């Protein structure tokens, strides 16, 4: 057996992995229904904020939330999260999950109503400590 690292993940490899996951999930009477999405904030035709996430099982995951440096502190991040919540409200999803680092925005997510579940401290690089948040949908 040979084991290797493929730094440039190809579409074919991802499709193969997805088919294996789907077969396993189906055998357990569970379906992931993985779907990636993007929410974009635009001002005068220019993209100024981006939220990238995906759905899996009955949950929503935020991978990235970033606002262009010239537009920070103007409520755009909060508006992106509000649009996310509005879009998925009442669509059979139970919660939104996200992870941020110490140097990023843990306090921002608390102000937006997300609950801190736990912190994984990075002893070697404290600014890279991970904050795991959740927000339950009604």
mmCIF file of C-alpha atoms in Angstrom:
data_model
loop_
_atom_site.group_PDB
_atom_site.id
_atom_site.type_symbol
_atom_site.label_atom_id
_atom_site.label_comp_id
_atom_site.label_asym_id
_atom_site.label_seq_id
_atom_site.Cartn_x
_atom_site.Cartn_y
_atom_site.Cartn_z
ATOM 1 C CA UNK A 1 0.000 0.000 0.000
ATOM 2 C CA UNK A 2 1.188 3.488 -0.841
ATOM 3 C CA UNK A 3 -0.051 6.550 1.063
ATOM 4 C CA UNK A 4 0.541 10.019 -0.340
ATOM 5 C CA UNK A 5 -0.459 13.620 0.209
ATOM 6 C CA UNK A 6 -2.256 15.401 -2.602
ATOM 7 C CA UNK A 7 -1.833 19.126 -1.931
ATOM 8 C CA UNK A 8 -3.985 20.110 -4.891
ATOM 9 C CA UNK A 9 -7.274 18.347 -4.129
ATOM 10 C CA UNK A 10 -8.902 17.457 -7.391
ATOM 11 C CA UNK A 11 -12.600 17.412 -8.145
ATOM 12 C CA UNK A 12 -12.418 13.683 -8.929
ATOM 13 C CA UNK A 13 -11.020 12.854 -5.475
ATOM 14 C CA UNK A 14 -13.675 14.983 -3.762
ATOM 15 C CA UNK A 15 -16.440 13.296 -5.780
ATOM 16 C CA UNK A 16 -15.094 9.861 -4.841
ATOM 17 C CA UNK A 17 -15.005 10.758 -1.145
ATOM 18 C CA UNK A 18 -18.543 12.182 -1.345
ATOM 19 C CA UNK A 19 -19.849 8.986 -2.946
ATOM 20 C CA UNK A 20 -18.269 6.888 -0.182
ATOM 21 C CA UNK A 21 -19.753 9.167 2.491
ATOM 22 C CA UNK A 22 -23.190 9.035 0.891
ATOM 23 C CA UNK A 23 -23.109 5.239 0.677
ATOM 24 C CA UNK A 24 -22.152 4.961 4.358
ATOM 25 C CA UNK A 25 -24.740 7.534 5.468
ATOM 26 C CA UNK A 26 -27.483 5.797 3.494
ATOM 27 C CA UNK A 27 -26.562 2.500 5.136
ATOM 28 C CA UNK A 28 -27.270 4.196 8.503
ATOM 29 C CA UNK A 29 -30.539 5.806 7.300
ATOM 30 C CA UNK A 30 -28.954 9.264 7.496
ATOM 31 C CA UNK A 31 -28.359 11.700 4.673
ATOM 32 C CA UNK A 32 -25.830 14.508 4.912
ATOM 33 C CA UNK A 33 -27.147 16.720 2.096
ATOM 34 C CA UNK A 34 -23.916 18.739 2.037
ATOM 35 C CA UNK A 35 -24.414 22.045 0.242
ATOM 36 C CA UNK A 36 -21.950 24.914 0.078
ATOM 37 C CA UNK A 37 -23.211 28.522 -0.057
ATOM 38 C CA UNK A 38 -21.966 32.109 -0.206
ATOM 39 C CA UNK A 39 -23.570 35.271 1.103
ATOM 40 C CA UNK A 40 -22.206 38.463 -0.403
ATOM 41 C CA UNK A 41 -22.416 42.091 0.789
ATOM 42 C CA UNK A 42 -22.107 44.631 -2.011
ATOM 43 C CA UNK A 43 -21.856 48.392 -1.975
ATOM 44 C CA UNK A 44 -22.004 50.358 -5.240
ATOM 45 C CA UNK A 45 -21.426 47.141 -7.185
ATOM 46 C CA UNK A 46 -18.288 46.251 -5.217
ATOM 47 C CA UNK A 47 -18.066 43.168 -2.990
ATOM 48 C CA UNK A 48 -17.279 44.374 0.540
ATOM 49 C CA UNK A 49 -18.108 41.302 2.632
ATOM 50 C CA UNK A 50 -18.314 37.547 2.192
ATOM 51 C CA UNK A 51 -19.737 34.734 4.301
ATOM 52 C CA UNK A 52 -18.881 31.211 3.104
ATOM 53 C CA UNK A 53 -20.521 28.185 4.655
ATOM 54 C CA UNK A 54 -22.179 24.864 4.116
ATOM 55 C CA UNK A 55 -25.017 22.736 5.385
ATOM 56 C CA UNK A 56 -24.572 19.168 6.555
ATOM 57 C CA UNK A 57 -27.148 16.936 8.207
ATOM 58 C CA UNK A 58 -29.437 19.381 10.014
ATOM 59 C CA UNK A 59 -26.765 21.957 10.800
ATOM 60 C CA UNK A 60 -25.261 25.071 9.221
ATOM 61 C CA UNK A 61 -21.523 25.729 9.348
ATOM 62 C CA UNK A 62 -19.802 29.063 8.763
ATOM 63 C CA UNK A 63 -16.362 28.519 7.249
ATOM 64 C CA UNK A 64 -15.378 32.128 6.654
ATOM 65 C CA UNK A 65 -16.735 35.577 7.371
ATOM 66 C CA UNK A 66 -14.622 38.446 6.123
ATOM 67 C CA UNK A 67 -15.246 42.130 5.477
ATOM 68 C CA UNK A 68 -12.909 44.244 3.354
ATOM 69 C CA UNK A 69 -10.682 46.348 5.606
ATOM 70 C CA UNK A 70 -12.127 49.636 4.282
ATOM 71 C CA UNK A 71 -15.641 48.611 5.352
ATOM 72 C CA UNK A 72 -15.083 47.129 8.812
ATOM 73 C CA UNK A 73 -16.889 48.501 11.871
ATOM 74 C CA UNK A 74 -19.934 49.398 9.732
ATOM 75 C CA UNK A 75 -22.171 46.461 10.703
ATOM 76 C CA UNK A 76 -21.577 44.468 7.528
ATOM 77 C CA UNK A 77 -20.473 41.318 9.364
ATOM 78 C CA UNK A 78 -23.615 41.456 11.504
ATOM 79 C CA UNK A 79 -25.766 41.944 8.383
ATOM 80 C CA UNK A 80 -24.171 38.889 6.742
ATOM 81 C CA UNK A 81 -24.959 36.785 9.819
ATOM 82 C CA UNK A 82 -28.517 38.142 9.941
ATOM 83 C CA UNK A 83 -29.042 37.242 6.275
ATOM 84 C CA UNK A 84 -27.714 33.743 7.027
ATOM 85 C CA UNK A 85 -30.154 33.298 9.908
ATOM 86 C CA UNK A 86 -33.086 34.699 7.918
ATOM 87 C CA UNK A 87 -32.345 32.459 4.944
ATOM 88 C CA UNK A 88 -32.254 29.233 6.969
ATOM 89 C CA UNK A 89 -34.957 30.040 9.546
ATOM 90 C CA UNK A 90 -37.842 27.587 9.314
ATOM 91 C CA UNK A 91 -36.008 25.279 6.895
ATOM 92 C CA UNK A 92 -35.491 22.318 9.242
ATOM 93 C CA UNK A 93 -31.984 23.267 10.418
ATOM 94 C CA UNK A 94 -31.305 23.130 14.140
ATOM 95 C CA UNK A 95 -28.276 25.352 14.621
ATOM 96 C CA UNK A 96 -25.410 27.396 13.194
ATOM 97 C CA UNK A 97 -21.821 26.461 14.106
ATOM 98 C CA UNK A 98 -18.660 28.489 13.669
ATOM 99 C CA UNK A 99 -15.082 28.639 14.877
ATOM 100 C CA UNK A 100 -12.920 31.720 15.256
ATOM 101 C CA UNK A 101 -9.427 32.367 16.588
ATOM 102 C CA UNK A 102 -8.346 34.469 19.547
ATOM 103 C CA UNK A 103 -6.940 37.147 17.215
ATOM 104 C CA UNK A 104 -10.125 37.307 15.162
ATOM 105 C CA UNK A 105 -13.601 37.974 16.510
ATOM 106 C CA UNK A 106 -14.791 35.980 19.542
ATOM 107 C CA UNK A 107 -16.403 39.049 21.130
ATOM 108 C CA UNK A 108 -18.148 39.946 17.864
ATOM 109 C CA UNK A 109 -19.897 36.566 17.721
ATOM 110 C CA UNK A 110 -20.989 36.867 21.369
ATOM 111 C CA UNK A 111 -22.537 40.270 20.552
ATOM 112 C CA UNK A 112 -24.369 38.640 17.624
ATOM 113 C CA UNK A 113 -26.052 36.142 19.955
ATOM 114 C CA UNK A 114 -23.781 33.148 19.480
ATOM 115 C CA UNK A 115 -23.026 31.016 22.536
ATOM 116 C CA UNK A 116 -19.455 29.987 23.282
ATOM 117 C CA UNK A 117 -19.400 26.201 23.684
ATOM 118 C CA UNK A 118 -15.700 25.783 24.418
ATOM 119 C CA UNK A 119 -12.206 27.111 23.802
ATOM 120 C CA UNK A 120 -9.294 25.004 22.629
ATOM 121 C CA UNK A 121 -6.222 26.823 23.936
ATOM 122 C CA UNK A 122 -3.131 26.791 21.760
ATOM 123 C CA UNK A 123 -0.284 26.774 24.281
ATOM 124 C CA UNK A 124 2.412 27.358 21.674
ATOM 125 C CA UNK A 125 0.602 30.135 19.762
ATOM 126 C CA UNK A 126 -2.085 31.670 22.052
ATOM 127 C CA UNK A 127 -3.483 33.949 19.320
ATOM 128 C CA UNK A 128 -4.449 30.775 17.438
ATOM 129 C CA UNK A 129 -6.630 29.478 20.277
ATOM 130 C CA UNK A 130 -9.946 28.310 18.790
ATOM 131 C CA UNK A 131 -13.360 29.527 20.006
ATOM 132 C CA UNK A 132 -16.274 27.232 19.094
ATOM 133 C CA UNK A 133 -19.666 28.951 18.882
ATOM 134 C CA UNK A 134 -23.239 27.804 18.320
ATOM 135 C CA UNK A 135 -26.548 29.555 17.729
ATOM 136 C CA UNK A 136 -29.775 27.581 17.975
ATOM 137 C CA UNK A 137 -32.488 28.309 15.454
ATOM 138 C CA UNK A 138 -36.126 28.292 16.515
#
